[in-house]
mmCIF file of C-alpha atoms in Angstrom:
data_model
loop_
_atom_site.group_PDB
_atom_site.id
_atom_site.type_symbol
_atom_site.label_atom_id
_atom_site.label_comp_id
_atom_site.label_asym_id
_atom_site.label_seq_id
_atom_site.Cartn_x
_atom_site.Cartn_y
_atom_site.Cartn_z
ATOM 1 C CA UNK A 29 -6.053 15.972 9.132
ATOM 2 C CA UNK A 30 -2.543 17.340 9.337
ATOM 3 C CA UNK A 31 -1.077 17.980 5.907
ATOM 4 C CA UNK A 32 1.953 15.948 7.043
ATOM 5 C CA UNK A 33 -0.151 12.813 7.622
ATOM 6 C CA UNK A 34 -2.615 12.246 4.827
ATOM 7 C CA UNK A 35 -3.517 9.120 2.987
ATOM 8 C CA UNK A 36 -2.903 9.760 -0.687
ATOM 9 C CA UNK A 37 -4.423 7.093 -2.897
ATOM 10 C CA UNK A 38 -6.125 6.105 -6.125
ATOM 11 C CA UNK A 39 -9.750 5.518 -5.128
ATOM 12 C CA UNK A 40 -13.332 5.785 -6.309
ATOM 13 C CA UNK A 41 -16.697 5.750 -4.530
ATOM 14 C CA UNK A 42 -16.453 2.041 -3.617
ATOM 15 C CA UNK A 43 -12.796 1.010 -3.748
ATOM 16 C CA UNK A 44 -9.212 2.035 -3.005
ATOM 17 C CA UNK A 45 -6.060 0.780 -4.722
ATOM 18 C CA UNK A 46 -3.227 -0.542 -2.567
ATOM 19 C CA UNK A 47 0.146 -1.707 -3.826
ATOM 20 C CA UNK A 48 2.271 -4.723 -3.043
ATOM 21 C CA UNK A 49 5.413 -6.203 -4.603
ATOM 22 C CA UNK A 50 5.885 -9.962 -4.870
ATOM 23 C CA UNK A 51 7.994 -12.664 -6.382
ATOM 24 C CA UNK A 52 6.878 -13.863 -9.831
ATOM 25 C CA UNK A 53 5.598 -17.136 -8.319
ATOM 26 C CA UNK A 54 3.237 -15.350 -5.911
ATOM 27 C CA UNK A 55 2.107 -12.741 -8.462
ATOM 28 C CA UNK A 56 1.488 -15.272 -11.242
ATOM 29 C CA UNK A 57 -0.546 -17.582 -8.996
ATOM 30 C CA UNK A 58 -2.612 -14.670 -7.658
ATOM 31 C CA UNK A 59 -3.295 -13.232 -11.095
ATOM 32 C CA UNK A 60 -4.337 -16.649 -12.466
ATOM 33 C CA UNK A 61 -6.716 -17.219 -9.543
ATOM 34 C CA UNK A 62 -7.929 -13.621 -9.323
ATOM 35 C CA UNK A 63 -7.084 -13.668 -5.611
ATOM 36 C CA UNK A 64 -4.162 -14.564 -3.379
ATOM 37 C CA UNK A 65 -3.420 -18.276 -3.212
ATOM 38 C CA UNK A 66 -0.341 -20.334 -2.318
ATOM 39 C CA UNK A 67 2.550 -19.652 -2.418
ATOM 40 C CA UNK A 68 1.234 -16.414 -0.831
ATOM 41 C CA UNK A 69 1.644 -16.810 2.942
ATOM 42 C CA UNK A 70 -1.523 -16.655 5.010
ATOM 43 C CA UNK A 71 0.530 -17.085 8.197
ATOM 44 C CA UNK A 72 2.393 -13.786 8.379
ATOM 45 C CA UNK A 73 1.607 -10.090 8.285
ATOM 46 C CA UNK A 74 1.266 -8.552 4.835
ATOM 47 C CA UNK A 75 1.937 -4.846 4.309
ATOM 48 C CA UNK A 76 -0.240 -2.815 1.953
ATOM 49 C CA UNK A 77 0.519 0.681 0.745
ATOM 50 C CA UNK A 78 -1.762 3.200 -0.974
ATOM 51 C CA UNK A 79 1.270 5.218 -2.137
ATOM 52 C CA UNK A 80 2.605 4.029 -5.486
ATOM 53 C CA UNK A 81 5.889 5.932 -5.126
ATOM 54 C CA UNK A 82 6.511 4.624 -1.628
ATOM 55 C CA UNK A 83 6.248 1.070 -2.947
ATOM 56 C CA UNK A 84 8.542 1.979 -5.840
ATOM 57 C CA UNK A 85 11.092 3.121 -3.263
ATOM 58 C CA UNK A 86 10.573 -0.032 -1.171
ATOM 59 C CA UNK A 87 10.848 -2.435 -4.120
ATOM 60 C CA UNK A 88 13.487 -0.410 -6.010
ATOM 61 C CA UNK A 89 11.085 -0.150 -8.942
ATOM 62 C CA UNK A 90 10.425 -3.921 -8.885
ATOM 63 C CA UNK A 91 14.127 -4.771 -8.946
ATOM 64 C CA UNK A 92 14.560 -6.163 -5.414
ATOM 65 C CA UNK A 93 14.723 -9.919 -5.090
ATOM 66 C CA UNK A 94 11.305 -11.277 -4.185
ATOM 67 C CA UNK A 95 9.661 -7.976 -5.210
ATOM 68 C CA UNK A 96 10.000 -8.142 -8.985
ATOM 69 C CA UNK A 97 6.259 -7.913 -9.642
ATOM 70 C CA UNK A 98 4.038 -5.017 -8.615
ATOM 71 C CA UNK A 99 0.339 -5.614 -8.121
ATOM 72 C CA UNK A 100 -2.418 -3.058 -7.738
ATOM 73 C CA UNK A 101 -4.751 -4.582 -5.158
ATOM 74 C CA UNK A 102 -8.186 -2.961 -5.396
ATOM 75 C CA UNK A 103 -10.089 -3.412 -2.140
ATOM 76 C CA UNK A 104 -13.458 -2.212 -0.952
ATOM 77 C CA UNK A 105 -13.364 1.036 0.968
ATOM 78 C CA UNK A 106 -15.501 -0.696 3.573
ATOM 79 C CA UNK A 107 -12.781 -3.335 4.045
ATOM 80 C CA UNK A 108 -10.006 -0.715 4.028
ATOM 81 C CA UNK A 109 -11.726 1.305 6.719
ATOM 82 C CA UNK A 110 -12.510 -1.864 8.704
ATOM 83 C CA UNK A 111 -8.778 -2.660 8.670
ATOM 84 C CA UNK A 112 -7.946 0.867 9.805
ATOM 85 C CA UNK A 113 -10.540 0.654 12.593
ATOM 86 C CA UNK A 114 -8.630 -2.345 13.987
ATOM 87 C CA UNK A 115 -5.232 -0.705 13.627
ATOM 88 C CA UNK A 116 -2.728 0.377 16.230
ATOM 89 C CA UNK A 117 0.146 2.730 15.475
ATOM 90 C CA UNK A 118 3.467 0.901 15.607
ATOM 91 C CA UNK A 119 4.673 3.673 17.909
ATOM 92 C CA UNK A 120 2.006 2.752 20.500
ATOM 93 C CA UNK A 121 2.505 0.747 23.662
ATOM 94 C CA UNK A 122 4.365 -2.458 22.675
ATOM 95 C CA UNK A 123 1.730 -4.658 24.347
ATOM 96 C CA UNK A 124 -1.035 -3.001 22.301
ATOM 97 C CA UNK A 125 0.993 -3.406 19.114
ATOM 98 C CA UNK A 126 1.590 -7.097 19.863
ATOM 99 C CA UNK A 127 -2.171 -7.677 20.279
ATOM 100 C CA UNK A 128 -3.297 -5.638 17.256
ATOM 101 C CA UNK A 129 -4.802 -7.290 14.189
ATOM 102 C CA UNK A 130 -3.542 -4.395 12.055
ATOM 103 C CA UNK A 131 -0.442 -2.212 12.349
ATOM 104 C CA UNK A 132 -0.073 1.303 10.964
ATOM 105 C CA UNK A 133 3.147 3.186 10.488
ATOM 106 C CA UNK A 134 3.891 6.476 8.775
ATOM 107 C CA UNK A 135 7.050 6.811 6.707
ATOM 108 C CA UNK A 136 8.344 9.732 4.635
ATOM 109 C CA UNK A 137 6.704 9.832 1.210
ATOM 110 C CA UNK A 138 9.134 9.435 -1.681
ATOM 111 C CA UNK A 139 9.907 11.228 -4.903
ATOM 112 C CA UNK A 140 10.265 9.258 -8.149
ATOM 113 C CA UNK A 141 14.022 9.092 -7.495
ATOM 114 C CA UNK A 142 13.460 7.867 -3.931
ATOM 115 C CA UNK A 143 14.253 11.044 -2.002
ATOM 116 C CA UNK A 144 12.334 11.472 1.244
ATOM 117 C CA UNK A 145 9.682 14.193 1.021
ATOM 118 C CA UNK A 146 8.434 16.403 3.850
ATOM 119 C CA UNK A 147 5.126 14.572 4.350
ATOM 120 C CA UNK A 148 4.256 11.024 5.329
ATOM 121 C CA UNK A 149 2.732 7.980 3.685
ATOM 122 C CA UNK A 150 0.762 5.307 5.513
ATOM 123 C CA UNK A 151 1.802 1.646 5.543
ATOM 124 C CA UNK A 152 -0.744 -0.865 6.830
ATOM 125 C CA UNK A 153 0.180 -4.330 8.089
ATOM 126 C CA UNK A 154 -2.652 -6.867 7.988
ATOM 127 C CA UNK A 155 -1.990 -9.510 10.643
ATOM 128 C CA UNK A 156 -2.301 -13.248 10.137
ATOM 129 C CA UNK A 157 -5.613 -13.419 12.033
ATOM 130 C CA UNK A 158 -7.245 -11.020 9.562
ATOM 131 C CA UNK A 159 -5.452 -11.961 6.362
ATOM 132 C CA UNK A 160 -8.145 -14.353 5.095
ATOM 133 C CA UNK A 161 -10.758 -11.629 5.461
ATOM 134 C CA UNK A 162 -8.479 -9.278 3.529
ATOM 135 C CA UNK A 163 -7.815 -11.764 0.726
ATOM 136 C CA UNK A 164 -11.245 -13.393 0.496
ATOM 137 C CA UNK A 165 -13.685 -10.607 1.371
ATOM 138 C CA UNK A 166 -12.103 -7.203 0.794
ATOM 139 C CA UNK A 167 -10.161 -7.634 -2.447
ATOM 140 C CA UNK A 168 -12.160 -6.660 -5.523
ATOM 141 C CA UNK A 169 -9.439 -7.171 -8.169
ATOM 142 C CA UNK A 170 -5.736 -7.614 -8.806
ATOM 143 C CA UNK A 171 -3.864 -5.915 -11.652
ATOM 144 C CA UNK A 172 -0.260 -6.450 -12.718
ATOM 145 C CA UNK A 173 1.439 -3.045 -12.934
ATOM 146 C CA UNK A 174 4.894 -4.465 -13.603
ATOM 147 C CA UNK A 175 5.078 -3.423 -17.294
ATOM 148 C CA UNK A 176 4.259 0.222 -16.535
ATOM 149 C CA UNK A 177 6.596 0.177 -13.507
ATOM 150 C CA UNK A 178 9.445 -0.995 -15.738
ATOM 151 C CA UNK A 179 8.670 1.667 -18.363
ATOM 152 C CA UNK A 180 8.601 4.412 -15.721
ATOM 153 C CA UNK A 181 11.843 3.153 -14.158
ATOM 154 C CA UNK A 182 13.539 3.131 -17.567
ATOM 155 C CA UNK A 183 12.435 6.708 -18.232
ATOM 156 C CA UNK A 184 13.828 7.851 -14.882
ATOM 157 C CA UNK A 185 17.061 5.902 -15.306
ATOM 158 C CA UNK A 186 17.610 7.202 -18.852
ATOM 159 C CA UNK A 187 17.244 10.880 -18.044
ATOM 160 C CA UNK A 188 13.564 11.303 -18.955
ATOM 161 C CA UNK A 189 12.134 11.556 -15.437
ATOM 162 C CA UNK A 190 9.686 14.305 -16.475
ATOM 163 C CA UNK A 191 7.871 11.773 -18.702
ATOM 164 C CA UNK A 192 7.531 9.090 -15.993
ATOM 165 C CA UNK A 193 4.599 10.583 -13.994
ATOM 166 C CA UNK A 194 2.195 9.908 -16.879
ATOM 167 C CA UNK A 195 2.655 6.231 -15.977
ATOM 168 C CA UNK A 196 1.897 6.737 -12.270
ATOM 169 C CA UNK A 197 -1.589 6.124 -10.859
ATOM 170 C CA UNK A 198 -3.503 9.310 -10.039
ATOM 171 C CA UNK A 199 -3.497 9.757 -6.256
ATOM 172 C CA UNK A 200 -5.366 12.296 -4.194
ATOM 173 C CA UNK A 201 -6.105 12.784 -0.506
ATOM 174 C CA UNK A 202 -8.370 10.023 0.807
ATOM 175 C CA UNK A 203 -11.269 11.312 2.955
ATOM 176 C CA UNK A 204 -10.556 9.440 6.169
ATOM 177 C CA UNK A 205 -13.470 9.413 8.645
ATOM 178 C CA UNK A 206 -12.736 11.713 11.600
ATOM 179 C CA UNK A 207 -12.696 8.892 14.190
ATOM 180 C CA UNK A 208 -10.014 7.035 12.208
ATOM 181 C CA UNK A 209 -8.037 10.200 11.620
ATOM 182 C CA UNK A 210 -8.015 10.909 15.358
ATOM 183 C CA UNK A 211 -6.774 7.376 16.122
ATOM 184 C CA UNK A 212 -4.177 6.964 13.390
ATOM 185 C CA UNK A 213 -2.684 10.335 12.513
ATOM 186 C CA UNK A 214 0.073 11.539 14.817
ATOM 187 C CA UNK A 215 -0.375 15.090 16.089
ATOM 188 C CA UNK A 216 2.382 17.575 15.365
#
């Protein structure tokens, strides 16, 4: 796999952690139920990200409206790789993208302060026809990371950025099966 396009994630032998940011109403309902329930929308694509810092950039450290709560969504590696096996790169033929159950795009990874880095992070969009499988079969657990996100953001904002990484999840290169790597990683 090209060093520019690697999935960096917190994972173990059976699961991988993905991150999403939600409104308090969606996060609270999901945490109470232990799975996604209304007001979570089962009728639109949901984007999952294995990069903690990319989601921090996207949600402005849980300060964007509708993204004030950060959840760690632990899913089975089997489910994660099933999603990737159904994925089409968003840069593919538009007709193929329109038909795909899962979309993949690569965006520049981010530093704690949000600067674009010189390697890419994967974003995976689970389409509405697969979302019930994602929520009901692949999710193992949900954890609210909002308190540690707020602590890390405060450290960065108050001039103590060097202390913030101790609050970040440990991420390392995910061993993507060769067939998936060949399909999903752009060649440079």
